Short mmCIF file of C-alpha atoms in Angstrom, two decimals:
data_model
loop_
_atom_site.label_atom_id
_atom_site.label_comp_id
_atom_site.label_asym_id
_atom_site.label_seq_id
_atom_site.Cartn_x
_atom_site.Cartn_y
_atom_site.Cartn_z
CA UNK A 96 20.30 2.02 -11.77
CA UNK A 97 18.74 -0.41 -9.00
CA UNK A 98 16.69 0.74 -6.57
CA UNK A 99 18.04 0.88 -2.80
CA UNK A 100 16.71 0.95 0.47
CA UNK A 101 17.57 4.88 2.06
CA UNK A 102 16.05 5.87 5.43
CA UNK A 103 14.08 9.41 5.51
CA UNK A 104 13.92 11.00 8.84
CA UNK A 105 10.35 12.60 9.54
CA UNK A 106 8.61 14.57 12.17
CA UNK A 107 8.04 12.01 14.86
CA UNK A 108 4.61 10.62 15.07
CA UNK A 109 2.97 11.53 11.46
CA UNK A 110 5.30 8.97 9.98
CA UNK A 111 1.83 6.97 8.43
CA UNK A 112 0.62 10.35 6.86
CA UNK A 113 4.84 11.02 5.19
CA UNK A 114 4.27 7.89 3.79
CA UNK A 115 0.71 8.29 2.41
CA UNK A 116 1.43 12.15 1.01
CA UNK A 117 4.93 10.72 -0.38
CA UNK A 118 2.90 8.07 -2.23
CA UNK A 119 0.65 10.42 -3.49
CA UNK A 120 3.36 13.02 -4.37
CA UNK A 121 5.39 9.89 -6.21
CA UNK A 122 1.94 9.24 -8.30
CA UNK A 123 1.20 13.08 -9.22
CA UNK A 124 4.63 13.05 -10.53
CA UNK A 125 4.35 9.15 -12.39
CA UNK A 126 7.89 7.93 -10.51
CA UNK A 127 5.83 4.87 -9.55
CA UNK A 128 8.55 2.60 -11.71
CA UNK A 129 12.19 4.41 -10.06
CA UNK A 130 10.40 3.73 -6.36
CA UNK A 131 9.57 0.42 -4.55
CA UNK A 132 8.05 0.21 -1.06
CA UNK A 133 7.95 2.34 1.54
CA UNK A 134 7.47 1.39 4.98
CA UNK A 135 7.15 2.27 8.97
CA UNK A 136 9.04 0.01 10.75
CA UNK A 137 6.38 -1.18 13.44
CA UNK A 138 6.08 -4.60 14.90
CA UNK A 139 3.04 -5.59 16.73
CA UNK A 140 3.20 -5.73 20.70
CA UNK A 141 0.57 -7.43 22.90
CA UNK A 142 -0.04 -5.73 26.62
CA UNK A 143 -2.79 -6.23 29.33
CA UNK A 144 -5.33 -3.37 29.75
CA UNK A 145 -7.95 -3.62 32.06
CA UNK A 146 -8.14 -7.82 32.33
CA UNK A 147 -7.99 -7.70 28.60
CA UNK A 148 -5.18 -8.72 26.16
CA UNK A 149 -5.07 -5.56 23.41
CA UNK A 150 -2.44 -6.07 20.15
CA UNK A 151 -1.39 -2.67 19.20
CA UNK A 152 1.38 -1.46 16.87
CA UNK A 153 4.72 -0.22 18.23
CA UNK A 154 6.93 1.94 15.83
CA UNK A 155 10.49 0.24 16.74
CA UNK A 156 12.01 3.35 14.57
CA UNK A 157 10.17 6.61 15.77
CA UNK A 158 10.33 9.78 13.17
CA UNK A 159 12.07 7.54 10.66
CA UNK A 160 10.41 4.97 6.74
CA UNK A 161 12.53 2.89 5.01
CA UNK A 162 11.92 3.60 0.79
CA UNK A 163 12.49 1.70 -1.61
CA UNK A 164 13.97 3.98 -4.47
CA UNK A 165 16.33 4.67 -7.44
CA UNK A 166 18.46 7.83 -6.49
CA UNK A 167 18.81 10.36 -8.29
CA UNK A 168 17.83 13.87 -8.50
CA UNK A 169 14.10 14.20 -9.31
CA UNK A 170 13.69 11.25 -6.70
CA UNK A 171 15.59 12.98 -4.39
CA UNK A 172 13.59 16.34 -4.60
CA UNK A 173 10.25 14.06 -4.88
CA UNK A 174 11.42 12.48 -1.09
CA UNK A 175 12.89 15.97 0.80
CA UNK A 176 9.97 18.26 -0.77
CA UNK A 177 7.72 16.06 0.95
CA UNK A 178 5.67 17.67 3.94
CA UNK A 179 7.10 17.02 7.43
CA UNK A 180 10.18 15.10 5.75
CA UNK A 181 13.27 16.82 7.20
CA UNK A 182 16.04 14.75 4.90
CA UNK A 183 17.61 11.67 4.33
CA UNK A 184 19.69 9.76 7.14
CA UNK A 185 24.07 10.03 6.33
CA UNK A 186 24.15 13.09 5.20
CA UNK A 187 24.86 16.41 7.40
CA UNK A 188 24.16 20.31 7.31
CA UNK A 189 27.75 21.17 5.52
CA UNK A 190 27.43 18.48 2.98
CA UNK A 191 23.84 19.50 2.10
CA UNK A 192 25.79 23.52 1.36
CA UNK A 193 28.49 22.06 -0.38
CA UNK A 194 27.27 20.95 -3.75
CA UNK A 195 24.09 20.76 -5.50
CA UNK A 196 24.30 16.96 -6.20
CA UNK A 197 23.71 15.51 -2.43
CA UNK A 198 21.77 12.84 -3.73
CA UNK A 199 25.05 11.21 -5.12
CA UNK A 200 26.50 11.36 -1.37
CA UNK A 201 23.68 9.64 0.62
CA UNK A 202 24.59 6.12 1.25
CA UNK A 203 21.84 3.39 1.02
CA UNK A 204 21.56 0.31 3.05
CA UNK A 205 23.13 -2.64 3.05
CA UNK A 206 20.59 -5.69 1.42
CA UNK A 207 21.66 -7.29 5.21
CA UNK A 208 20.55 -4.30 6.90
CA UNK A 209 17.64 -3.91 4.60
CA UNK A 210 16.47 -7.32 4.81
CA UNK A 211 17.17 -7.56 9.30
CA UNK A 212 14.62 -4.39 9.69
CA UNK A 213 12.35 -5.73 6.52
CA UNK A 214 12.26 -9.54 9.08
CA UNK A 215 11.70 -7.80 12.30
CA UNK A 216 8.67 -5.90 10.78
CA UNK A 217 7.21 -9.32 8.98
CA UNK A 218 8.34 -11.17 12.32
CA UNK A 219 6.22 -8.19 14.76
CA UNK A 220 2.78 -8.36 12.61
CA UNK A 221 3.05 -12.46 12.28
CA UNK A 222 3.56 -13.38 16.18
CA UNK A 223 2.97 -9.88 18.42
CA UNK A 224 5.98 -9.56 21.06
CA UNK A 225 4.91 -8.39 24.59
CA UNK A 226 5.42 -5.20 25.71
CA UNK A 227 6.54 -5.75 28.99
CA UNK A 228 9.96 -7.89 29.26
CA UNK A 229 10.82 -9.16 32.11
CA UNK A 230 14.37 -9.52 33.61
CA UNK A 231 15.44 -12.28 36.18
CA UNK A 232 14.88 -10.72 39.98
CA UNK A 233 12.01 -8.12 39.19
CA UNK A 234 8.91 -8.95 41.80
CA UNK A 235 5.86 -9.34 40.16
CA UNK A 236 2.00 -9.81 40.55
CA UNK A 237 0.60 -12.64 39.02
CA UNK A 238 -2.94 -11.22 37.52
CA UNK A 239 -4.99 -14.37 36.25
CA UNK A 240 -4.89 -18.09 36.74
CA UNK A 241 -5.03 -20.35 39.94
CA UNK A 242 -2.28 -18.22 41.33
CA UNK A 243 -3.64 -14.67 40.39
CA UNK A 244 -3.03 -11.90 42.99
CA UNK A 245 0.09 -13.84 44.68
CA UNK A 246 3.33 -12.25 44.42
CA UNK A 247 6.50 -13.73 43.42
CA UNK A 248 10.04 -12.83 42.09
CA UNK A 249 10.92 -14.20 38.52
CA UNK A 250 13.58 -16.83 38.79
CA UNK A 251 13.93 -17.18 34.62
CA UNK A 252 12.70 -15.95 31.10
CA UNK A 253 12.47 -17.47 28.41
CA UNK A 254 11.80 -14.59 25.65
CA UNK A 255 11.65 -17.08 22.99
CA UNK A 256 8.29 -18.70 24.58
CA UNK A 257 6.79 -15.79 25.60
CA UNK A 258 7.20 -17.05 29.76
CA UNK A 259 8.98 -16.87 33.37
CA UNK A 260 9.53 -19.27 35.86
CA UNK A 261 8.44 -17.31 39.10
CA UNK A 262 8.63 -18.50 42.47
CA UNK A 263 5.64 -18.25 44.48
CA UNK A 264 5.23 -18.55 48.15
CA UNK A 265 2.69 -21.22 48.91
CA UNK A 266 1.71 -22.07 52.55
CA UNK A 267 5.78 -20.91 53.13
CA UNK A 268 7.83 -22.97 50.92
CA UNK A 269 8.99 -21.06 48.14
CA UNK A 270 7.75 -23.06 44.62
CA UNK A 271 8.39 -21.94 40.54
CA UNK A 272 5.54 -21.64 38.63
CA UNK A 273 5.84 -21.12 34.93
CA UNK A 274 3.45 -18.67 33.46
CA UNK A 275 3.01 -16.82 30.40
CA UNK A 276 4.08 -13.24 30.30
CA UNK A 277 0.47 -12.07 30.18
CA UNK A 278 -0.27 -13.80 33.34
CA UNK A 279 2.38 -11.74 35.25
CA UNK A 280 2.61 -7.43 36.03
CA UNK A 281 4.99 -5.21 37.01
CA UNK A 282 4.78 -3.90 40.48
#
């Protein structure tokens, strides 16, 4: 049998310490060869705090790993018997009472769904997204820069680039300046 991506639902925040203690569990119990990775889908977001840019990690999945893992029943109970794991994603209260082999009725990802949340996570640590996004019409501050502490309303955003066009008033005529989305705040 291959092994399959399945989603565990966990208690939300302690995701890192499911995944360490299910690690260790899977190597107290030598499954190391029916499991693959397992990871916390987190992507890398970059915000201002206090002048300063600051990269932090941003869990884009809260109380939920992917593993990588051959199903069947010891792997099963090795995943669900883990500390603050509350079960597998698909599969519901009166299907968990009905029969004793569950494990045969949780369905796995797709390898397209697998491999879209496996990019976004490589995509996040490689180039950090901001944490603020900005939407055409919101008035904002602009923090650093020839232009810091004028106020303007963004005109356009270009996600891709990590910018907005936002037109500032300068001596009364209303001109776009294009600035980078750390240069900018929310109101």
């Amino acid at each position: 049998m291959a092994k399959r991506w399945y989603i565990v639902h966990t208690h939300t925040g302690f995701e890192a310490k499911v995944k360490a203690t299910l690690e260790e569990n899977i190597r107290q119990s030598g499954q190391q060869e029916l499991f693959g990775g397992i990871l916390v889908p987190t992507e890398q977001v970059v915000e201002m705090v206090k002048g300063e840019r600051k990269t932090s990690a941003r869990k884009f999945f809260p109380g939920y790993l992917l593993v990588n893992m051959e199903m069947n029943e010891h792997t099963w109970h090795t995943v669900v018997e883990t500390h603050r794991v509350t079960g597998f994603v698909g599969i519901n209260s009166s299907q968990a009472l009905a029969g004793q082999d569950i494990y045969k009725l949780i369905p796995a990802l797709t390898e397209k769904e697998a491999a879209k949340i496996i990019l976004r996570i490589e995509q996040g640590s490689e180039k950090p997204i901001p944490k603020v996004i900005f939407e055409v019409g919101d008035v904002v501050r602009v923090t650093e820069g020839p232009f810091a502490n004028f106020e303007g309303t963004v005109d356009e955003v270009f996600p891709d680039k990590g910018r907005v066009r936002v037109m500032v008033s300068i001596f009364g005529r209303s001109t776009p300046v294009e600035l980078e989305y750390m240069q900018v705040s929310n109101n």
